[in-house]
Tab-separated table of C-alpha atoms and ligand atoms in Angstrom:
chain	number	residue	atom	x	y	z
Y	1	UNK	CA	0.000	0.000	0.000
Y	2	UNK	CA	2.747	2.428	0.947
Y	3	UNK	CA	4.554	1.808	-2.337
Y	4	UNK	CA	1.349	2.318	-4.264
Y	5	UNK	CA	0.691	5.637	-2.538
Y	6	UNK	CA	4.229	6.851	-3.132
Y	7	UNK	CA	4.061	5.850	-6.774
Y	8	UNK	CA	0.792	7.771	-7.242
Y	9	UNK	CA	2.224	10.795	-5.499
Y	10	UNK	CA	5.333	10.724	-7.722
Y	11	UNK	CA	3.233	10.301	-10.873
Y	12	UNK	CA	1.014	13.221	-9.930
Y	13	UNK	CA	4.012	15.391	-9.158
Y	14	UNK	CA	5.488	14.726	-12.619
Y	15	UNK	CA	2.201	15.336	-14.396
Y	16	UNK	CA	1.751	18.591	-12.525
Y	17	UNK	CA	5.204	19.735	-13.510
Y	18	UNK	CA	4.538	18.947	-17.136
Y	19	UNK	CA	1.193	20.744	-17.145
Y	20	UNK	CA	1.494	23.999	-19.059
Y	21	UNK	CA	-2.070	25.222	-18.587
Y	22	UNK	CA	-4.369	25.600	-15.602
Y	23	UNK	CA	-6.910	23.332	-17.286
Y	24	UNK	CA	-4.339	20.493	-17.410
Y	25	UNK	CA	-3.718	20.899	-13.676
Y	26	UNK	CA	-7.428	20.595	-13.058
Y	27	UNK	CA	-7.437	17.379	-15.105
Y	28	UNK	CA	-4.659	15.967	-12.900
Y	29	UNK	CA	-6.650	16.876	-9.801
Y	30	UNK	CA	-9.698	15.018	-11.145
Y	31	UNK	CA	-7.574	12.020	-12.083
Y	32	UNK	CA	-6.233	11.542	-8.515
Y	33	UNK	CA	-8.535	13.377	-6.173
Y	34	UNK	CA	-11.863	13.327	-7.997
Y	35	UNK	CA	-14.755	11.148	-6.919
Y	36	UNK	CA	-13.453	8.339	-9.152
Y	37	UNK	CA	-9.839	9.369	-8.703
Y	38	UNK	CA	-6.912	7.083	-7.806
Y	39	UNK	CA	-6.440	8.341	-4.235
Y	40	UNK	CA	-10.157	8.294	-3.599
Y	41	UNK	CA	-10.075	4.713	-4.880
Y	42	UNK	CA	-7.437	3.796	-2.312
Y	43	UNK	CA	-9.643	5.089	0.494
Y	44	UNK	CA	-12.464	2.881	-0.778
Y	45	UNK	CA	-10.163	-0.138	-0.645
Y	46	UNK	CA	-9.676	0.321	3.122
Y	47	UNK	CA	-12.103	-2.542	3.737
Y	48	UNK	CA	-9.501	-4.973	2.334
Y	49	UNK	CA	-6.826	-3.772	4.758
Y	50	UNK	CA	-6.364	-5.738	7.964
Y	51	UNK	CA	-8.286	-3.973	10.791
Y	52	UNK	CA	-5.186	-3.394	12.926
Y	53	UNK	CA	-3.389	-1.673	10.004
Y	54	UNK	CA	-6.304	0.508	9.004
Y	55	UNK	CA	-5.485	3.567	11.177
Y	56	UNK	CA	-1.920	3.641	9.887
Y	57	UNK	CA	-2.818	3.110	6.251
Y	58	UNK	CA	-5.683	5.559	6.516
Y	59	UNK	CA	-3.384	8.220	7.906
Y	60	UNK	CA	-0.837	7.563	5.167
Y	61	UNK	CA	-3.386	7.867	2.367
Y	62	UNK	CA	-4.866	11.007	3.901
Y	63	UNK	CA	-1.432	12.583	4.177
Y	64	UNK	CA	-0.764	11.737	0.538
Y	65	UNK	CA	-4.106	13.303	-0.374
Y	66	UNK	CA	-3.303	16.500	1.488
Y	67	UNK	CA	0.149	16.651	-0.056
Y	68	UNK	CA	-1.285	16.219	-3.512
Y	69	UNK	CA	-3.929	18.869	-2.904
Y	70	UNK	CA	-1.204	21.301	-1.856
Y	71	UNK	CA	0.837	20.494	-4.974
Y	72	UNK	CA	-2.191	21.000	-7.220
Y	73	UNK	CA	-3.015	24.283	-5.523
Y	74	UNK	CA	0.505	25.633	-5.881
Y	75	UNK	CA	0.810	24.653	-9.537
Y	76	UNK	CA	-2.651	26.038	-10.302
Y	77	UNK	CA	-1.829	29.389	-8.761
Y	78	UNK	CA	1.433	29.651	-10.661
Y	79	UNK	CA	-0.167	28.824	-14.016
Y	80	UNK	CA	-3.192	31.056	-13.465
Y	81	UNK	CA	-1.054	34.041	-12.687
Y	82	UNK	CA	1.115	33.255	-15.722
Y	83	UNK	CA	-1.969	33.091	-17.909
Y	84	UNK	CA	-3.319	36.354	-16.514
Y	85	UNK	CA	0.009	38.069	-17.215
Y	86	UNK	CA	-0.079	36.783	-20.772
Y	87	UNK	CA	-3.651	37.987	-21.309
Y	88	UNK	CA	-2.866	41.394	-19.896
Y	89	UNK	CA	0.098	41.641	-22.233
Y	90	UNK	CA	-1.977	40.531	-25.243
Y	91	UNK	CA	-4.817	42.920	-24.545
Y	92	UNK	CA	-2.667	45.895	-23.815
Y	93	UNK	CA	-3.840	49.026	-25.643
Y	94	UNK	CA	-1.141	51.263	-26.946
Y	95	UNK	CA	-2.376	54.691	-25.982
Y	96	UNK	CA	0.661	56.302	-27.572
Y	97	UNK	CA	-0.724	55.770	-31.128
Y	98	UNK	CA	-1.206	59.128	-32.818
Y	99	UNK	CA	-4.864	60.285	-33.197
Y	100	UNK	CA	-6.676	61.061	-36.451
Y	101	UNK	CA	-5.711	64.441	-37.847
Y	102	UNK	CA	-8.473	67.061	-37.494
Y	103	UNK	CA	-7.450	69.083	-40.535
Y	104	UNK	CA	-8.329	72.706	-41.172
Y	105	UNK	CA	-12.001	73.727	-40.961
Y	106	UNK	CA	-13.908	75.226	-43.877
Y	107	UNK	CA	-17.040	77.313	-44.240
Y	108	UNK	CA	-20.336	75.410	-44.409
Y	109	UNK	CA	-21.779	75.386	-47.933
Y	110	UNK	CA	-24.781	77.450	-46.770
Y	111	UNK	CA	-22.544	80.061	-45.190
Y	112	UNK	CA	-20.473	80.227	-48.365
Y	113	UNK	CA	-23.604	80.562	-50.522
Y	114	UNK	CA	-25.013	83.224	-48.215
Y	115	UNK	CA	-21.810	85.254	-48.472
Y	116	UNK	CA	-21.928	84.947	-52.251
Y	117	UNK	CA	-25.541	86.216	-52.299
Y	118	UNK	CA	-24.653	89.077	-49.964
Y	119	UNK	CA	-21.677	90.042	-52.127
Y	120	UNK	CA	-23.845	90.212	-55.250
Y	121	UNK	CA	-26.350	92.565	-53.626
Y	122	UNK	CA	-23.688	94.641	-51.887
Y	123	UNK	CA	-22.249	95.161	-55.365
Y	124	UNK	CA	-25.605	96.560	-56.490
Y	125	UNK	CA	-25.718	99.138	-53.691
Y	126	UNK	CA	-27.722	97.229	-51.070
Y	127	UNK	CA	-26.635	97.125	-47.443
Y	128	UNK	CA	-27.250	94.371	-44.893
Y	129	UNK	CA	-29.976	94.754	-42.251
Y	130	UNK	CA	-30.600	92.467	-39.300
Y	131	UNK	CA	-33.430	91.887	-36.851
Y	132	UNK	CA	-34.490	89.600	-34.000
Y	133	UNK	CA	-35.453	85.959	-34.582
Y	134	UNK	CA	-38.144	86.234	-31.903
Y	135	UNK	CA	-40.459	88.764	-33.495
Y	136	UNK	CA	-43.721	90.414	-32.448
Y	137	UNK	CA	-46.909	89.248	-34.142
Y	138	UNK	CA	-47.364	92.886	-35.099
Y	139	UNK	CA	-44.124	93.067	-37.096
Y	140	UNK	CA	-44.172	89.505	-38.407
Y	141	UNK	CA	-47.792	89.632	-39.575
Y	142	UNK	CA	-50.051	92.618	-38.925
Y	143	UNK	CA	-47.859	95.443	-40.273
Y	144	UNK	CA	-47.163	93.284	-43.345
Y	145	UNK	CA	-50.874	93.173	-44.204
Y	146	UNK	CA	-51.504	89.815	-42.548
Y	147	UNK	CA	-54.220	90.464	-39.911
Y	148	UNK	CA	-55.109	87.735	-37.369
Y	149	UNK	CA	-57.829	86.172	-39.524
Y	150	UNK	CA	-55.850	86.240	-42.778
Y	151	UNK	CA	-55.523	82.871	-44.595
Y	152	UNK	CA	-51.844	83.601	-45.355
Y	153	UNK	CA	-51.149	82.856	-41.689
Y	154	UNK	CA	-52.094	79.233	-42.254
Y	155	UNK	CA	-49.327	78.839	-44.850
Y	156	UNK	CA	-46.818	80.033	-42.283
Y	157	UNK	CA	-48.312	78.192	-39.309
Y	158	UNK	CA	-45.547	78.701	-36.860
Y	159	UNK	CA	-43.948	78.590	-33.425
Y	160	UNK	CA	-45.540	81.029	-30.999
Y	161	UNK	CA	-43.410	82.018	-28.023
Y	162	UNK	CA	-46.439	83.610	-26.340
Y	163	UNK	CA	-49.685	85.199	-27.573
Y	164	UNK	CA	-47.825	88.153	-29.079
Y	165	UNK	CA	-44.477	86.726	-30.177
Y	166	UNK	CA	-43.412	84.206	-32.798
Y	167	UNK	CA	-40.182	82.773	-34.122
Y	168	UNK	CA	-40.168	84.859	-37.295
Y	169	UNK	CA	-41.630	83.075	-40.319
Y	170	UNK	CA	-39.769	85.267	-42.815
Y	171	UNK	CA	-37.216	88.054	-42.689
Y	172	UNK	CA	-39.817	90.571	-43.923
Y	173	UNK	CA	-40.131	92.177	-40.473
Y	174	UNK	CA	-36.507	93.257	-40.893
Y	175	UNK	CA	-37.577	95.220	-43.996
Y	176	UNK	CA	-40.217	96.924	-41.924
Y	177	UNK	CA	-37.733	97.770	-39.192
Y	178	UNK	CA	-35.343	99.172	-41.810
Y	179	UNK	CA	-38.111	101.366	-43.233
Y	180	UNK	CA	-39.137	102.684	-39.811
Y	181	UNK	CA	-35.504	103.454	-39.022
Y	182	UNK	CA	-34.773	105.321	-42.256
Y	183	UNK	CA	-38.109	106.868	-43.344
Y	184	UNK	CA	-38.562	109.208	-45.038
Y	185	UNK	CA	-34.991	109.090	-46.359
Y	186	UNK	CA	-34.415	107.577	-49.790
Y	187	UNK	CA	-32.976	105.651	-51.439
Y	188	UNK	CA	-33.422	102.734	-49.075
Y	189	UNK	CA	-31.783	99.540	-50.317
Y	190	UNK	CA	-31.321	96.671	-47.871
Y	191	UNK	CA	-31.130	92.909	-47.855
Y	192	UNK	CA	-32.134	90.922	-44.786
Y	193	UNK	CA	-30.417	87.541	-44.536
Y	194	UNK	CA	-31.210	85.205	-41.653
Y	195	UNK	CA	-32.916	82.200	-40.163
Y	196	UNK	CA	-36.675	81.771	-40.273
Y	197	UNK	CA	-38.974	79.205	-38.667
Y	198	UNK	CA	-42.099	77.375	-39.759
Y	199	UNK	CA	-43.889	74.383	-38.390
Y	200	UNK	CA	-42.960	72.116	-41.320
Y	201	UNK	CA	-42.183	68.402	-41.139
Y	202	UNK	CA	-38.623	67.337	-41.956
Y	203	UNK	CA	-38.262	65.807	-45.412
Y	204	UNK	CA	-36.156	66.216	-48.553
Y	205	UNK	CA	-37.671	69.616	-49.339
Y	206	UNK	CA	-38.859	70.925	-45.939
Y	207	UNK	CA	-37.214	71.860	-42.674
Y	208	UNK	CA	-38.671	73.631	-39.635
Y	209	UNK	CA	-35.975	76.256	-39.898
Y	210	UNK	CA	-34.255	77.540	-42.979
Y	211	UNK	CA	-32.419	80.578	-44.263
Y	212	UNK	CA	-33.848	83.452	-46.238
Y	213	UNK	CA	-32.467	86.479	-47.934
Y	214	UNK	CA	-35.018	89.180	-48.531
Y	215	UNK	CA	-34.419	92.467	-50.283
Y	216	UNK	CA	-36.125	95.847	-50.307
Y	217	UNK	CA	-35.661	99.018	-52.308
Y	218	UNK	CA	-37.671	102.201	-51.725
Y	219	UNK	CA	-37.188	105.387	-53.714
Y	220	UNK	CA	-39.024	107.800	-55.963
Y	221	UNK	CA	-40.124	106.302	-59.291
Y	222	UNK	CA	-39.045	102.707	-58.625
Y	223	UNK	CA	-40.739	100.453	-61.176
Y	224	UNK	CA	-41.392	96.786	-61.780
Y	225	UNK	CA	-38.685	97.057	-64.453
Y	226	UNK	CA	-36.123	97.912	-61.748
Y	227	UNK	CA	-37.170	94.813	-59.841
Y	228	UNK	CA	-36.763	92.625	-62.904
Y	229	UNK	CA	-33.368	94.130	-63.699
Y	230	UNK	CA	-32.035	93.529	-60.179
Y	231	UNK	CA	-33.270	89.919	-60.087
Y	232	UNK	CA	-31.891	89.186	-63.550
Y	233	UNK	CA	-28.504	90.533	-62.528
Y	234	UNK	CA	-28.634	88.419	-59.380
Y	235	UNK	CA	-29.581	85.236	-61.270
Y	236	UNK	CA	-26.744	85.704	-63.770
Y	237	UNK	CA	-24.209	86.379	-61.032
Y	238	UNK	CA	-25.295	83.515	-58.812
Y	239	UNK	CA	-25.997	80.804	-61.402
Y	240	UNK	CA	-24.624	81.443	-64.850
Y	241	UNK	CA	-24.170	84.333	-67.261
Y	242	UNK	CA	-26.643	82.757	-69.659
Y	243	UNK	CA	-29.385	82.379	-67.037
Y	244	UNK	CA	-32.655	84.089	-67.899
Y	245	UNK	CA	-35.604	84.706	-65.597
Y	246	UNK	CA	-39.344	84.800	-66.026
Y	247	UNK	CA	-41.999	86.231	-63.744
Y	248	UNK	CA	-45.435	84.730	-63.202
Y	249	UNK	CA	-48.320	86.529	-61.481
Y	250	UNK	CA	-48.711	85.481	-57.871
Y	251	UNK	CA	-50.037	86.726	-54.553
Y	252	UNK	CA	-48.328	87.913	-51.392
Y	253	UNK	CA	-50.141	90.048	-48.809
Y	254	UNK	CA	-47.309	92.596	-48.629
Y	255	UNK	CA	-46.676	93.193	-52.340
Y	256	UNK	CA	-48.914	94.310	-55.194
Y	257	UNK	CA	-48.498	93.215	-57.896
Y	258	UNK	CA	-46.679	90.029	-56.853
Y	259	UNK	CA	-44.737	87.510	-58.878
Y	260	UNK	CA	-43.111	84.097	-58.630
Y	261	UNK	CA	-39.710	84.225	-60.256
Y	262	UNK	CA	-38.248	81.302	-62.190
Y	263	UNK	CA	-34.750	80.916	-63.603
Y	264	UNK	CA	-33.903	78.901	-66.697
Y	265	UNK	CA	-32.985	75.385	-65.586
Y	266	UNK	CA	-29.371	75.271	-64.446
Y	267	UNK	CA	-29.018	71.655	-65.577
Y	268	UNK	CA	-30.496	71.682	-69.108
Y	269	UNK	CA	-30.303	75.445	-69.755
Y	270	UNK	CA	-34.000	75.516	-70.574
Y	271	UNK	CA	-34.167	72.452	-72.827
Y	272	UNK	CA	-36.230	70.448	-70.334
Y	273	UNK	CA	-34.943	67.688	-68.033
Y	274	UNK	CA	-35.843	65.635	-64.968
Y	275	UNK	CA	-34.658	68.324	-62.519
Y	276	UNK	CA	-36.976	71.002	-63.946
Y	277	UNK	CA	-39.839	68.574	-64.575
Y	278	UNK	CA	-39.235	69.043	-68.330
Y	279	UNK	CA	-40.443	72.635	-68.134
Y	280	UNK	CA	-37.035	74.252	-68.585
Y	281	UNK	CA	-37.683	76.505	-65.539
Y	282	UNK	CA	-36.922	76.372	-61.824
Y	283	UNK	CA	-38.883	78.363	-59.271
Y	284	UNK	CA	-36.438	80.255	-57.064
Y	285	UNK	CA	-38.070	83.226	-55.382
Y	286	UNK	CA	-41.045	85.479	-54.769
Y	287	UNK	CA	-41.132	89.223	-55.429
Y	288	UNK	CA	-43.352	92.218	-56.073
Y	289	UNK	CA	-43.932	95.925	-55.632
Y	290	UNK	CA	-44.258	96.895	-51.965
Y	291	UNK	CA	-47.950	97.202	-51.043
Y	292	UNK	CA	-48.924	100.877	-50.434
Y	293	UNK	CA	-50.237	99.955	-46.978
Y	294	UNK	CA	-46.904	98.361	-46.030
Y	295	UNK	CA	-45.040	101.456	-47.269
Y	296	UNK	CA	-47.265	103.564	-45.080
Y	297	UNK	CA	-46.754	101.213	-42.094
Y	298	UNK	CA	-43.023	101.692	-42.655
Y	299	UNK	CA	-43.321	105.475	-42.578
Y	300	UNK	CA	-43.175	106.202	-46.319
Y	301	UNK	CA	-45.879	108.154	-48.150
Y	302	UNK	CA	-47.159	105.763	-50.832
Y	303	UNK	CA	-48.167	108.768	-52.926
Y	304	UNK	CA	-44.546	109.910	-53.194
Y	305	UNK	CA	-42.525	106.687	-53.021
Y	306	UNK	CA	-42.613	103.223	-54.503
Y	307	UNK	CA	-40.542	100.162	-53.788
Y	308	UNK	CA	-39.934	96.542	-54.605
Y	309	UNK	CA	-39.230	93.540	-52.416
Y	310	UNK	CA	-38.138	89.962	-52.961
Y	311	UNK	CA	-37.396	86.902	-50.865
Y	312	UNK	CA	-35.477	83.711	-51.524
Y	313	UNK	CA	-34.557	80.518	-49.690
Y	314	UNK	CA	-30.804	80.064	-49.458
Y	315	UNK	CA	-31.079	76.276	-49.060
Y	316	UNK	CA	-33.095	75.954	-52.265
Y	317	UNK	CA	-30.853	78.263	-54.299
Y	318	UNK	CA	-27.817	76.327	-53.130
Y	319	UNK	CA	-29.459	72.988	-53.966
Y	320	UNK	CA	-30.113	74.181	-57.503
Y	321	UNK	CA	-26.642	75.614	-57.931
Y	322	UNK	CA	-24.785	72.498	-56.791
Y	323	UNK	CA	-27.250	69.731	-57.626
Y	324	UNK	CA	-27.919	68.823	-53.968
Y	325	UNK	CA	-30.953	66.549	-53.815
Y	326	UNK	CA	-31.968	66.651	-50.155
Y	327	UNK	CA	-32.239	69.591	-47.742
Y	328	UNK	CA	-31.319	67.393	-44.793
Y	329	UNK	CA	-27.728	67.018	-46.049
Y	330	UNK	CA	-27.078	70.582	-44.887
Y	331	UNK	CA	-27.648	69.803	-41.244
Y	332	UNK	CA	-26.316	66.265	-40.788
Y	333	UNK	CA	-22.690	67.339	-40.430
Y	334	UNK	CA	-21.459	64.568	-42.706
Y	335	UNK	CA	-17.932	65.617	-43.594
Y	336	UNK	CA	-17.983	63.623	-46.833
Y	337	UNK	CA	-20.847	65.852	-47.985
Y	338	UNK	CA	-19.452	69.101	-46.610
Y	339	UNK	CA	-15.897	68.596	-47.906
Y	340	UNK	CA	-17.121	68.682	-51.501
Y	341	UNK	CA	-17.702	72.403	-51.134
Y	342	UNK	CA	-14.557	73.421	-49.314
Y	343	UNK	CA	-12.846	74.921	-52.327
Y	344	UNK	CA	-15.737	77.256	-53.172
A	1	ZN	ZN1	-33.882	71.210	-66.770
């Protein structure tokens, strides 16, 4: 029995030394100390040992068992810590890697387009006027000939801050403010660029906030011909020298007469294509002669002065100029989209 125990102990010791992984050590433990293990087997054979030798043999086997357990434990600890060290080394993250370069920033395509539009009108003698984005109902609607029950309010259904204030639905109130500031001096020539807000759903052609540039000229003897000349000059400067415009009768509460203004299609040059719906024309802005009542609200005598006004959406103009097919691209901050316009 003693020899058998010593042989098992020696075998286990060798196997433990050869084990290179914690799982192999656990296998050795099962082989000798498990429920069907060799040492456990010896304890079961105690019945075949002579009764007077049992205490001695029992003690010997138990000592061997304890010894083996200690060996297993030691080897297991050593291998586990080795394996942990190896894993830590493998999974080490090198935080000294250089980051991605940020590169120089560029103007957003809308900002660039807006500057271009401003430059064109500055060149024609207009100056830039600004006003608040939270506007009074009075300035945003009533003084522009849109009383509370007017159906035109529905088209601009908007964000009310309180009963008397709205997020402006157009930059027209800025025109009014400019008139009240300058009246009765002439000539008055201003453009009003800025953000406007309407309760529109977000899709390829609508956003709840967008950018407008409106323009206003007041002087003696201003005619519809002056309006057409200014818009034609703008269209040629912004799109292409060969661009022509056409004006169709329309309605706005603050101008009379009013017109929708189209430019010849920038893609097919008027031949007709998918972009222009095969009409050869693209609708780009609204315009008209300032309504006498609005002139009067602005402090100008409509008997002595006339004026014209126009308004355009910067997002739409920019879409047409660069062939952008979805308004949402402007506000998603996708650098792959924005980078295309960095050299403009
Ligand atoms: Zn076309």
